Amino acid sequence: MAMLEVNDIHTFYGNIHALKGISLTVEENEIVTLIGGNGAGKTTTLRTISGLLSPRHGQVKFEGEDISSTPAHELVYRGITMVPEGRGIFSRLSVSENLDMGAYSREDKSKLQDDYDRVFQLFPRLKERRKQVAGTLSGGEQQMLATARALMASPRLLLMDEPSMGLAPILVENVFETIKQINKDGTTILLVEQNATVALSVADRGYVLQTGEIVLKDNADNLKKDEMVRKAYLGID
């Protein structure tokens, strides 16, 4: 049984049919990536899985249980958190207060210090700036904080939406090294990313979305070699 199963979901924005029968799976301890152009349905897929949107048809299952109609805040308790596109930090709160917000759902308060230690080991810059107001951080530091805040909920499945957006190339490399480490530490990851080159470099498998439909799926190495992927998403003729 896969950790996450998405079966033939159809999601709408009003009368706009955004997802047209998306099906995918994510196995425990995998990194799976969704790639595609603007408007392909990548973010909508994550928003549907995370409970921010409800599918009109189809089913989302997490660890064998139907979560298609489960509110987003309840999914955090069940072990699913998301790093949203645009980071979505609490800009007027300090770094430490943002991390506290990430841990609000935790019942095992005795283990919180271990997780603070973990995120500060992953992101030493945040430890240095833990008293700083989050809105004054650089873009790269805000991305670190958004990821660290999600990890404070101790998720089993981490959804990441465009973690490289707006970052300089050197910071993109750092972000994806951290993603690999988070996965190595035991967190399963579903990654949405327009930068297909870096996404496929860290992922085990991938799905290619176009206008709300999956048009291709394979392991990451095969997708990197696929002619359509190379031309459309990797910039290789």
Coordinates of C-alpha atoms in Angstrom, one line a residue:
M1 CA 0.0 0.0 0.0
A2 CA 1.4 3.4 -1.0
M3 CA 1.6 6.1 1.6
L4 CA -0.4 8.5 -0.7
E5 CA -2.8 7.4 -3.4
V6 CA -4.6 9.9 -5.6
N7 CA -7.3 8.3 -7.7
D8 CA -8.9 10.0 -10.7
I9 CA -9.4 13.4 -9.0
H10 CA -11.3 16.2 -10.7
T11 CA -10.9 19.6 -9.0
F12 CA -12.8 22.7 -10.1
Y13 CA -12.4 26.4 -9.5
G14 CA -16.0 27.4 -10.0
N15 CA -16.8 26.2 -13.5
I16 CA -13.1 25.9 -14.4
H17 CA -12.1 22.2 -14.6
A18 CA -8.6 22.5 -13.3
L19 CA -7.7 18.8 -12.7
K20 CA -9.1 16.3 -15.1
G21 CA -8.6 12.8 -13.6
I22 CA -5.2 13.0 -11.9
S23 CA -3.9 9.7 -10.5
L24 CA -0.6 9.2 -8.7
T25 CA 1.1 7.4 -5.9
V26 CA 3.9 8.2 -3.4
E27 CA 5.6 5.4 -1.6
E28 CA 7.0 5.8 1.9
N29 CA 10.5 7.4 1.9
E30 CA 10.3 8.4 -1.8
I31 CA 10.8 11.8 -3.3
V32 CA 8.2 12.2 -6.1
T33 CA 8.1 15.3 -8.3
L34 CA 5.4 16.9 -10.4
I35 CA 6.7 19.0 -13.3
G36 CA 4.9 21.0 -15.9
G37 CA 4.4 24.6 -17.1
N38 CA 2.4 27.4 -15.6
G39 CA -1.3 26.4 -15.4
A40 CA -0.6 22.7 -15.7
G41 CA -2.3 21.9 -12.4
K42 CA 0.7 21.3 -10.1
T43 CA -0.2 23.6 -7.3
T44 CA -3.9 22.6 -7.6
T45 CA -2.9 19.0 -7.1
L46 CA -1.0 19.8 -3.9
R47 CA -3.9 22.0 -2.6
T48 CA -6.3 19.1 -3.2
I49 CA -4.1 16.6 -1.4
S50 CA -3.6 19.0 1.5
G51 CA -7.3 19.7 2.0
L52 CA -7.3 23.3 0.9
L53 CA -9.5 22.2 -2.1
S54 CA -11.9 19.3 -2.3
P55 CA -12.1 17.2 -5.4
R56 CA -15.5 17.1 -7.1
H57 CA -14.8 13.5 -8.2
G58 CA -12.1 11.0 -7.2
Q59 CA -10.4 10.1 -4.0
V60 CA -7.3 10.9 -2.0
K61 CA -6.0 8.3 0.4
F62 CA -3.3 8.7 3.0
E63 CA -1.9 5.5 4.6
G64 CA -5.0 3.7 3.4
E65 CA -7.6 6.2 4.7
D66 CA -9.8 8.4 2.5
I67 CA -8.9 12.0 3.2
S68 CA -10.7 13.5 0.3
S69 CA -13.0 15.7 2.5
T70 CA -10.7 16.1 5.5
P71 CA -10.0 19.8 6.4
A72 CA -6.4 21.0 6.0
H73 CA -5.8 21.6 9.7
E74 CA -6.8 18.0 10.5
L75 CA -4.4 16.6 7.9
V76 CA -1.6 18.4 9.8
Y77 CA -2.5 16.2 12.9
R78 CA -2.5 13.1 10.6
G79 CA 1.0 13.8 9.3
I80 CA 0.8 15.9 6.2
T81 CA 2.2 19.4 6.0
M82 CA 2.9 21.8 3.1
V83 CA 5.5 24.4 2.3
P84 CA 3.4 26.7 0.2
E85 CA 4.3 28.6 -3.0
G86 CA 5.5 32.0 -2.0
R87 CA 6.7 30.7 1.4
G88 CA 3.7 32.1 3.4
I89 CA 5.6 32.9 6.6
F90 CA 4.2 35.0 9.4
S91 CA 6.2 38.1 8.5
R92 CA 5.5 40.1 11.7
L93 CA 6.5 37.2 14.0
S94 CA 10.1 36.2 14.8
V95 CA 11.8 33.2 13.4
S96 CA 11.2 31.3 16.7
E97 CA 7.6 32.3 16.8
N98 CA 7.1 31.0 13.2
L99 CA 8.6 27.7 14.3
D100 CA 6.3 27.6 17.3
M101 CA 3.4 28.0 15.0
G102 CA 4.6 25.1 13.0
A103 CA 4.5 23.0 16.1
Y104 CA 1.1 24.0 17.4
S105 CA -0.5 20.7 16.5
R106 CA 2.1 18.6 18.3
E107 CA 1.0 16.5 21.2
D108 CA 4.4 15.1 22.0
K109 CA 5.7 18.4 23.4
S110 CA 8.6 16.5 25.2
K111 CA 10.2 15.9 21.8
L112 CA 10.0 19.5 20.6
Q113 CA 13.5 20.4 21.5
D114 CA 14.8 17.6 19.4
D115 CA 13.0 19.1 16.4
Y116 CA 14.3 22.6 17.1
D117 CA 17.8 21.1 17.2
R118 CA 17.1 19.3 13.9
V119 CA 15.8 22.3 12.0
F120 CA 18.7 24.5 13.4
Q121 CA 21.1 21.8 12.2
L122 CA 19.5 21.8 8.8
F123 CA 19.4 25.6 8.7
P124 CA 22.1 27.1 10.9
R125 CA 21.2 30.6 9.5
L126 CA 17.9 30.4 11.2
K127 CA 19.5 29.7 14.6
E128 CA 21.6 32.8 14.2
R129 CA 18.4 34.8 13.4
R130 CA 15.9 33.1 15.7
K131 CA 14.9 36.4 17.3
Q132 CA 14.8 38.3 14.1
V133 CA 11.4 39.4 12.6
A134 CA 10.7 37.0 9.8
G135 CA 9.7 39.6 7.2
T136 CA 13.2 41.1 7.4
L137 CA 14.9 37.9 6.3
S138 CA 16.2 37.4 2.7
G139 CA 14.3 35.4 0.2
G140 CA 16.5 32.4 0.7
E141 CA 16.2 32.6 4.5
Q142 CA 12.4 32.9 4.2
Q143 CA 12.3 29.7 2.2
M144 CA 14.4 28.0 4.9
L145 CA 12.0 29.2 7.5
A146 CA 8.9 28.0 5.6
T147 CA 10.5 24.6 5.3
A148 CA 11.6 24.5 8.9
R149 CA 8.1 25.6 10.1
A150 CA 6.6 22.7 8.2
L151 CA 9.1 20.2 9.7
M152 CA 8.2 21.4 13.2
A153 CA 4.9 19.6 12.8
S154 CA 6.9 16.3 12.4
P155 CA 5.2 15.3 9.1
R156 CA 5.4 11.9 7.6
L157 CA 4.5 13.4 4.2
L158 CA 5.9 16.9 3.2
L159 CA 4.3 18.7 0.3
M160 CA 6.6 21.3 -1.3
D161 CA 5.4 23.9 -3.8
E162 CA 8.0 25.6 -5.9
P163 CA 10.8 25.8 -3.3
S164 CA 13.3 27.3 -5.8
M165 CA 11.0 30.2 -6.9
G166 CA 12.8 33.5 -6.8
L167 CA 16.1 32.2 -5.5
A168 CA 19.6 32.7 -6.9
P169 CA 21.2 29.5 -8.4
I170 CA 23.6 29.0 -5.5
L171 CA 20.6 29.1 -3.1
V172 CA 18.6 26.7 -5.3
E173 CA 21.4 24.2 -5.0
N174 CA 21.4 24.5 -1.2
V175 CA 17.6 24.1 -1.0
F176 CA 17.7 20.9 -2.9
E177 CA 20.6 19.5 -0.9
T178 CA 18.4 20.1 2.2
I179 CA 15.5 18.4 0.5
K180 CA 17.6 15.3 0.0
Q181 CA 18.7 15.4 3.6
I182 CA 15.1 15.8 4.9
N183 CA 14.2 12.7 2.9
K184 CA 17.2 10.8 4.1
D185 CA 16.1 11.6 7.7
G186 CA 12.9 9.7 7.0
T187 CA 10.3 12.2 5.6
T188 CA 8.5 11.3 2.4
I189 CA 8.3 14.2 -0.1
L190 CA 5.9 15.2 -2.9
L191 CA 7.6 18.1 -4.8
V192 CA 6.2 20.6 -7.2
E193 CA 8.9 22.4 -9.2
Q194 CA 9.2 24.3 -12.4
N195 CA 12.9 23.8 -12.5
A196 CA 12.7 20.3 -13.9
T197 CA 16.4 19.8 -14.0
V198 CA 16.9 20.1 -10.3
A199 CA 13.7 18.4 -9.4
L200 CA 14.6 15.3 -11.4
S201 CA 18.1 15.3 -9.9
V202 CA 16.7 14.6 -6.4
A203 CA 13.5 12.7 -7.2
D204 CA 13.0 8.9 -7.4
R205 CA 10.0 9.3 -9.8
G206 CA 8.1 12.0 -11.6
Y207 CA 4.9 12.9 -13.2
V208 CA 4.5 15.4 -16.1
L209 CA 1.3 17.5 -16.0
Q210 CA -0.2 19.4 -18.9
T211 CA -3.5 21.4 -18.6
G212 CA -4.7 19.3 -15.6
E213 CA -3.8 15.9 -16.9
I214 CA -0.8 13.6 -16.4
V215 CA 0.8 13.0 -19.8
L216 CA 3.8 11.1 -18.7
K217 CA 5.1 9.2 -15.6
D218 CA 8.4 7.3 -15.0
N219 CA 11.4 7.1 -12.8
A220 CA 13.5 10.3 -12.7
D221 CA 16.4 8.9 -14.8
N222 CA 14.1 7.9 -17.6
L223 CA 12.2 11.2 -17.6
K224 CA 15.5 13.0 -17.9
K225 CA 16.2 11.0 -21.1
D226 CA 12.7 11.4 -22.5
E227 CA 12.7 13.6 -25.7
M228 CA 9.5 15.5 -24.9
V229 CA 10.8 16.3 -21.3
R230 CA 14.2 17.3 -22.6
K231 CA 12.7 19.7 -25.1
A232 CA 9.9 21.1 -23.1
Y233 CA 11.3 21.3 -19.6
L234 CA 15.0 20.8 -19.6
G235 CA 15.8 23.2 -22.4
I236 CA 17.7 20.5 -24.4
D237 CA 17.1 20.0 -28.1

